[in-house]
Structure formats: structure tokens, C-alpha cells
CSV table of C-alpha atoms in Angstrom, one decimal:
chain,number,residue,atom,x,y,z
A,1,MET,CA,74.3,94.6,104.4
A,2,ASP,CA,70.2,94.0,103.6
A,3,VAL,CA,69.9,96.0,100.1
A,4,TYR,CA,66.1,95.4,100.1
A,5,ASP,CA,65.8,97.9,103.5
A,6,ASN,CA,63.1,101.1,102.4
A,7,SER,CA,61.7,98.9,100.0
A,8,ILE,CA,58.5,99.7,98.3
A,9,VAL,CA,56.2,96.1,98.4
A,10,GLU,CA,53.0,96.1,95.5
A,11,PRO,CA,52.4,94.8,92.7
A,12,ILE,CA,53.4,95.0,89.2
A,13,GLU,CA,51.8,94.4,85.9
A,14,LEU,CA,53.9,91.4,84.5
A,15,ARG,CA,54.3,93.3,80.6
A,16,MET,CA,55.6,96.2,82.8
A,17,ILE,CA,58.4,94.6,84.2
A,18,ARG,CA,61.5,93.3,81.8
A,19,PRO,CA,64.4,90.6,82.4
A,20,SER,CA,67.5,92.1,83.5
A,21,LYS,CA,70.5,94.2,81.1
A,22,PHE,CA,73.1,92.2,82.9
A,23,PRO,CA,72.0,88.4,83.4
A,24,VAL,CA,74.4,86.7,85.6
A,25,ARG,CA,73.0,83.5,84.8
A,26,TYR,CA,69.1,81.8,83.6
A,27,ASP,CA,67.5,79.3,81.9
A,28,ALA,CA,64.1,79.2,81.6
A,29,LYS,CA,63.9,75.0,81.0
A,30,ASP,CA,65.8,73.9,84.0
A,31,SER,CA,63.6,71.2,85.9
A,32,GLN,CA,64.1,74.1,89.1
A,33,SER,CA,61.8,76.1,87.2
A,34,ALA,CA,59.3,73.5,86.5
A,35,ASN,CA,59.7,72.3,89.8
A,36,LEU,CA,59.1,76.2,91.0
A,37,LYS,CA,55.9,76.3,88.8
A,38,THR,CA,54.6,74.2,90.3
A,39,SER,CA,54.6,75.3,93.2
A,40,ILE,CA,53.4,78.4,92.5
A,41,ARG,CA,50.0,76.5,91.7
A,42,ALA,CA,49.9,75.3,94.1
A,43,HIS,CA,51.0,77.6,96.6
A,44,GLY,CA,51.0,81.2,95.5
A,45,LEU,CA,54.5,83.4,95.0
A,46,LEU,CA,55.9,83.1,98.6
A,47,GLN,CA,58.6,85.2,98.0
A,48,PRO,CA,58.0,88.9,96.1
A,49,ILE,CA,60.4,89.6,93.0
A,50,VAL,CA,62.5,92.0,93.6
A,51,VAL,CA,62.7,94.7,90.5
A,52,ARG,CA,64.6,98.4,90.4
A,53,PRO,CA,62.6,101.1,88.3
A,54,LEU,CA,62.8,102.4,84.8
A,55,GLU,CA,62.3,105.3,82.8
A,56,ARG,CA,59.8,103.3,81.3
A,57,GLY,CA,58.9,100.3,83.3
A,58,PHE,CA,61.1,97.9,86.0
A,59,GLU,CA,64.1,95.7,85.2
A,60,ILE,CA,64.4,92.4,87.7
A,61,VAL,CA,66.9,92.4,89.9
A,62,ALA,CA,66.2,89.1,91.6
A,63,GLY,CA,63.7,86.3,91.4
A,64,HIS,CA,63.7,85.9,87.1
A,65,ARG,CA,62.8,82.1,87.7
A,66,ARG,CA,59.6,83.1,89.7
A,67,PHE,CA,58.9,85.7,86.9
A,68,GLN,CA,58.7,83.2,84.6
A,69,ALA,CA,57.0,80.5,86.3
A,70,CYS,CA,54.0,83.3,86.9
A,71,LYS,CA,54.3,84.3,83.5
A,72,GLY,CA,54.1,80.8,82.3
A,73,LEU,CA,50.4,80.6,84.6
A,74,ARG,CA,49.8,83.5,82.9
A,75,TRP,CA,49.8,85.9,86.3
A,76,ARG,CA,48.4,89.7,84.9
A,77,PHE,CA,50.3,90.8,88.3
A,78,ILE,CA,53.6,89.7,90.4
A,79,PRO,CA,54.2,90.8,94.1
A,80,CYS,CA,57.5,92.9,93.9
A,81,LYS,CA,60.0,94.9,96.3
A,82,ILE,CA,61.1,98.3,93.9
A,83,ARG,CA,63.6,100.1,95.2
A,84,GLU,CA,67.0,102.2,93.4
A,85,PHE,CA,69.6,100.4,92.5
A,86,SER,CA,72.7,100.9,90.3
A,87,ASP,CA,74.1,98.7,88.1
A,88,LYS,CA,76.9,97.4,90.0
A,89,GLN,CA,75.0,96.8,93.1
A,90,ALA,CA,71.8,94.7,90.6
A,91,TYR,CA,75.2,93.0,89.2
A,92,GLU,CA,75.7,92.1,92.8
A,93,ILE,CA,72.7,90.9,94.1
A,94,GLN,CA,71.9,88.6,91.1
A,95,LEU,CA,75.8,86.9,91.2
A,96,THR,CA,75.2,86.2,95.1
A,97,GLU,CA,71.6,84.7,94.6
A,98,ASN,CA,73.1,82.6,92.2
A,99,LEU,CA,75.5,81.7,93.9
A,100,GLN,CA,73.7,80.9,97.6
A,101,ARG,CA,71.4,78.5,95.2
A,102,LYS,CA,74.6,76.7,93.6
A,103,SER,CA,73.4,77.2,89.6
A,104,MET,CA,75.9,77.7,88.3
A,105,ASP,CA,79.1,75.5,86.8
A,106,PRO,CA,82.9,76.5,87.4
A,107,LEU,CA,82.9,78.2,84.0
A,108,GLU,CA,79.8,79.9,84.3
A,109,GLU,CA,81.1,81.6,87.4
A,110,ALA,CA,84.4,81.6,86.0
A,111,GLU,CA,82.8,83.7,83.6
A,112,ALA,CA,80.2,86.2,85.9
A,113,TYR,CA,84.0,87.1,87.8
A,114,GLN,CA,85.2,88.4,85.2
A,115,LYS,CA,82.5,90.7,83.9
A,116,TYR,CA,82.3,91.8,86.9
A,117,VAL,CA,86.6,92.8,87.3
A,118,VAL,CA,87.2,93.6,83.5
A,119,ASP,CA,84.2,94.0,81.4
A,120,PHE,CA,82.0,96.3,83.6
A,121,GLY,CA,85.4,97.0,85.5
A,122,TRP,CA,83.4,97.6,88.4
A,123,GLY,CA,86.2,96.6,90.6
A,124,GLY,CA,88.9,94.4,91.3
A,125,VAL,CA,88.8,91.0,92.4
A,126,ASP,CA,89.1,92.0,96.8
A,127,ASP,CA,86.1,93.9,95.8
A,128,LEU,CA,84.7,91.5,94.6
A,129,ALA,CA,85.5,88.9,97.0
A,130,GLU,CA,83.8,91.2,99.7
A,131,LYS,CA,81.0,91.9,98.0
A,132,ILE,CA,80.2,87.5,97.6
A,133,GLY,CA,81.5,86.6,100.6
A,134,LYS,CA,84.3,84.7,98.5
A,135,SER,CA,88.3,84.6,99.3
A,136,ASN,CA,90.2,85.8,96.8
A,137,ASN,CA,91.7,82.7,96.0
A,138,TYR,CA,88.5,81.4,94.9
A,139,ILE,CA,88.4,84.1,92.7
A,140,THR,CA,91.4,84.7,91.6
A,141,HIS,CA,91.2,80.4,90.7
A,142,ARG,CA,87.3,80.2,89.1
A,143,MET,CA,89.2,83.3,86.5
A,144,GLN,CA,91.8,81.1,85.8
A,145,LEU,CA,89.5,78.8,83.9
A,146,LEU,CA,88.6,80.9,81.4
A,147,ASN,CA,92.7,80.3,80.1
A,148,LEU,CA,91.6,77.0,78.9
A,149,SER,CA,91.0,75.9,76.2
A,150,SER,CA,87.8,74.5,74.9
A,151,ASP,CA,88.5,70.7,74.7
A,152,ILE,CA,89.4,71.3,78.5
A,153,LYS,CA,86.9,73.1,78.9
A,154,LYS,CA,84.7,70.2,78.1
A,155,GLU,CA,85.9,68.2,80.2
A,156,ILE,CA,85.5,70.8,82.9
A,157,ALA,CA,81.7,71.2,82.3
A,158,SER,CA,81.2,67.5,81.7
A,159,ARG,CA,82.6,66.9,84.9
A,160,ARG,CA,85.3,64.4,84.0
A,161,LEU,CA,88.5,66.7,85.2
A,162,SER,CA,87.7,68.3,88.9
A,163,VAL,CA,88.3,72.4,89.5
A,164,SER,CA,90.7,71.6,91.6
A,165,GLN,CA,93.0,69.2,88.9
A,166,ALA,CA,92.1,71.4,86.4
A,167,ILE,CA,93.4,74.4,88.6
A,168,GLU,CA,96.8,72.4,88.3
A,169,VAL,CA,97.1,73.1,84.7
A,170,THR,CA,96.4,76.7,84.3
A,171,ALA,CA,100.1,77.4,84.3
A,172,LEU,CA,100.9,74.7,82.2
A,173,ASP,CA,101.7,76.0,78.2
A,174,PRO,CA,99.3,74.9,75.5
A,175,GLU,CA,101.2,71.4,74.9
A,176,ALA,CA,101.9,70.4,78.6
A,177,LYS,CA,98.2,71.2,79.5
A,178,THR,CA,96.7,68.8,77.3
A,179,GLY,CA,98.6,66.2,77.2
A,180,LEU,CA,98.4,66.1,81.6
A,181,VAL,CA,95.3,66.4,81.2
A,182,ASP,CA,94.3,63.4,79.7
A,183,GLU,CA,96.5,61.9,81.9
A,184,ILE,CA,94.6,63.4,84.8
A,185,ILE,CA,91.2,61.6,83.4
A,186,GLU,CA,92.5,58.7,82.2
A,187,ASN,CA,94.1,57.6,85.5
A,188,ASP,CA,92.0,59.8,88.1
A,189,LEU,CA,95.3,61.4,89.1
A,190,THR,CA,95.1,63.1,93.1
A,191,ILE,CA,96.1,66.6,92.7
A,192,ARG,CA,99.4,65.6,94.9
A,193,GLN,CA,100.4,63.5,92.1
A,194,ILE,CA,100.0,66.0,89.4
A,195,ARG,CA,101.9,68.2,91.6
A,196,GLN,CA,105.0,65.6,91.4
A,197,ILE,CA,104.5,66.0,87.5
A,198,LYS,CA,104.3,69.4,86.9
A,199,HIS,CA,107.3,69.6,89.1
A,200,ARG,CA,109.0,67.9,86.8
A,201,ILE,CA,107.4,69.4,83.6
A,202,SER,CA,108.9,72.4,85.5
A,203,ARG,CA,112.3,70.9,85.3
A,204,ASP,CA,112.5,70.2,81.4
A,205,GLU,CA,112.2,66.1,82.5
A,206,TYR,CA,109.7,65.6,79.5
A,207,GLY,CA,111.2,68.1,77.2
A,208,TYR,CA,108.4,70.0,77.1
A,209,LYS,CA,108.7,72.9,75.2
A,210,LYS,CA,106.7,75.5,72.8
A,211,GLU,CA,107.9,75.2,69.3
A,212,SER,CA,105.7,73.1,67.1
A,213,ARG,CA,106.6,69.4,67.4
A,214,SER,CA,106.3,66.3,64.4
A,215,LYS,CA,102.9,64.1,65.2
A,216,GLU,CA,106.6,61.5,66.2
A,217,ALA,CA,107.9,63.8,69.3
A,218,SER,CA,104.0,64.3,70.4
A,219,ILE,CA,103.8,60.6,71.1
A,220,MET,CA,106.9,60.6,72.8
A,221,GLN,CA,105.9,62.7,74.9
A,222,LYS,CA,103.3,61.6,75.7
A,223,ASP,CA,105.1,58.2,76.4
A,224,SER,CA,107.3,60.2,78.8
A,225,LEU,CA,103.8,61.5,81.0
A,226,ALA,CA,103.1,57.8,80.9
A,227,LEU,CA,105.7,56.8,82.6
A,228,LYS,CA,105.6,59.6,85.2
A,229,VAL,CA,102.3,59.2,85.8
A,230,THR,CA,103.3,55.4,86.4
A,231,LEU,CA,106.6,56.7,89.1
A,232,SER,CA,104.5,58.2,91.0
A,233,ARG,CA,101.7,55.3,91.7
A,234,ILE,CA,104.5,53.1,92.7
A,235,ASP,CA,105.9,56.3,94.9
A,236,ASP,CA,102.6,56.1,96.6
A,237,LEU,CA,102.6,52.3,97.1
A,238,ILE,CA,105.9,52.3,98.5
A,239,GLY,CA,105.2,54.6,100.9
A,240,GLU,CA,102.3,52.8,101.8
A,241,ALA,CA,104.8,49.6,102.0
A,242,HIS,CA,106.2,51.4,104.6
A,243,LYS,CA,102.8,50.8,107.4
A,244,ILE,CA,102.9,47.2,106.6
A,245,PRO,CA,104.0,44.5,109.1
A,246,LEU,CA,107.9,44.2,109.4
A,247,ALA,CA,108.3,41.2,108.5
A,248,ARG,CA,107.4,41.7,105.2
A,249,ARG,CA,107.8,45.5,105.3
A,250,ALA,CA,111.5,45.2,103.4
A,251,GLU,CA,110.4,42.6,100.6
A,252,VAL,CA,107.7,44.4,99.3
A,253,VAL,CA,109.9,47.6,99.6
A,254,GLU,CA,112.6,46.2,97.7
A,255,PHE,CA,110.0,44.4,94.9
A,256,LEU,CA,108.5,47.8,94.2
A,257,MET,CA,112.0,49.4,94.2
A,258,LYS,CA,113.3,47.7,91.6
A,259,GLN,CA,110.1,48.4,89.5
A,260,ARG,CA,111.0,51.9,89.8
A,261,ARG,CA,114.1,51.9,89.0
A,262,VAL,CA,112.8,49.6,86.0
A,263,VAL,CA,110.5,52.7,85.2
A,264,HIS,CA,113.3,55.4,85.3
A,265,SER,CA,115.4,53.2,83.1
A,266,MET,CA,112.3,53.4,80.1
A,267,ILE,CA,111.8,57.4,80.9
A,268,ASP,CA,115.2,57.7,80.3
A,269,ASP,CA,114.7,55.6,77.2
A,270,ALA,CA,111.7,58.0,76.8
A,271,ILE,CA,113.9,61.1,76.7
A,272,HIS,CA,117.1,60.4,74.8
A,273,CYS,CA,113.8,58.8,71.5
A,274,LYS,CA,112.7,62.4,72.3
A,275,LYS,CA,115.4,64.0,71.6
A,276,ILE,CA,116.5,62.1,68.4
A,277,CYS,CA,112.8,62.0,66.6
A,278,PRO,CA,111.8,65.2,64.3
A,279,ARG,CA,110.3,68.4,64.8
């Protein structure tokens, strides 16, 4: 749907225009804004900004960077497409523009979706998915990232933890999340390995409980998790070993199975130790 049909196009004084009252995302100091200012200085503004009329003046719907670039160049007037939009329509346009530009990180996306669905109450996940061309699962998974601790969010923002990896831990209790995230980052676990560990956590093989624990018990939890990561890696190697030539396959597989039994025994010891550690 072309939301800009029947727009009026004309220059408007910059002093009559204000930023959106529902900003999705905008950083006037990012490198793209600096490059845009250089381009406009050299070639002019190739695409008008989109505004909606207010009782007094106008509000930007799309084109905040272009507006700031022209303001920085000390333009008096800026070409504008003018059309009536509701708050909801204006927000949807801004959100779509930022998604197309890929200017938002995953947490910014999640916050924008939550504003639409929860804070502003403009529609459910189905409605938002249809408006921005994303799947329901995509939006739901992004919003789940907001339930993570601030420390885990920092790992996502720094890209040490991928969105796919983070989504896998969202359903765990806080103590299990922290321990598993540490192992994911340290060992660069695959999604398959994370799911294997989650399955064992769900069966309480790590002994995770929601009640508070002593330092000793916390250390033993991490020990169990580290061993389980090792077990998962050995299982992957056993799978690879079945692809080597038959002459050496049995010997290599038997060696790996022996190591697996040793690690499994160590996990049993760790679980027993956790049971006697003070809480």
C-alpha cells in the first residue's frame, strides 16, 4: 500500500517542522548522518521528507536524518510531502523505514515492537506483522529479548551473543540463563548444542532450582554445565567419526566413546557434589 498517494509537495521552513513525538530510532551523530550531509551538500536533496500537519506547524513522519542534514547546512526551506496521518500510521511508516535501512539493532527493534503492541496498544503481533512485512515469530522472538537481564542484553549489543543464541535461553530461569550464556560465549556453542543443554536442564540434570544458592553450589552448577558442554562436543565428534574411512573408524569411535564415558562419570560426580553443597 502506498501511504504517500495524494500528498502535497512543497517547500516548508525548517523552523515550522518538529521531530516525531513517537520516535522509533534516530541518532544525529551516527556516521550515516554525516555522509548524508556531505551528499546533500554536493547533490541537493533528492527525496523530500514526509510530514504531517499539526495544529501549529508540521511533524516529521519520515526523513529525520535528511531534515537534520539540511538543518546542519543552514537551509531555510526543505522540500516536503505533506499528508494527514494518524499517530499509528506515522509510527508504522517510521518503523518500516528504519527496518528497510537496517538501522536498528535487535534490542531497538524489540523496544519498538513492544511500544506498538503493549505501550500504545495499537494492535497485536498479528497486526504489526502484517504492517511491517515480518512474521509473527520474528516479532515475538525479538520482544522476548526484553525479558533478558541487562548483562545479557549488553552481550547482544556487543554482538558477543547472537540473537539466535539469545532467543534459545529466554525461557530458562535467571540462574540457568546466566550460566548458559557464559558457556555459549566462551565455547561459541551452536544452536544444536544449546538445545541439547537446554533439554538436560529441563530434566534437572544440572540440578538448577529457583531458590537462592551458596557460592559453592553456584560453582558446582557451572562445573556441571562446562562438563555438559564438553559432552555435547564429544557427541558431535562421534558423529563426524562415522564419516571417516572404515579401516580407522572403529578405533576412533571407541576412543571417543571412552572419553565420553569418563566425562559422563565426571558429570555424575558433579551432580552428587551439588547435592551435598550448602545452599
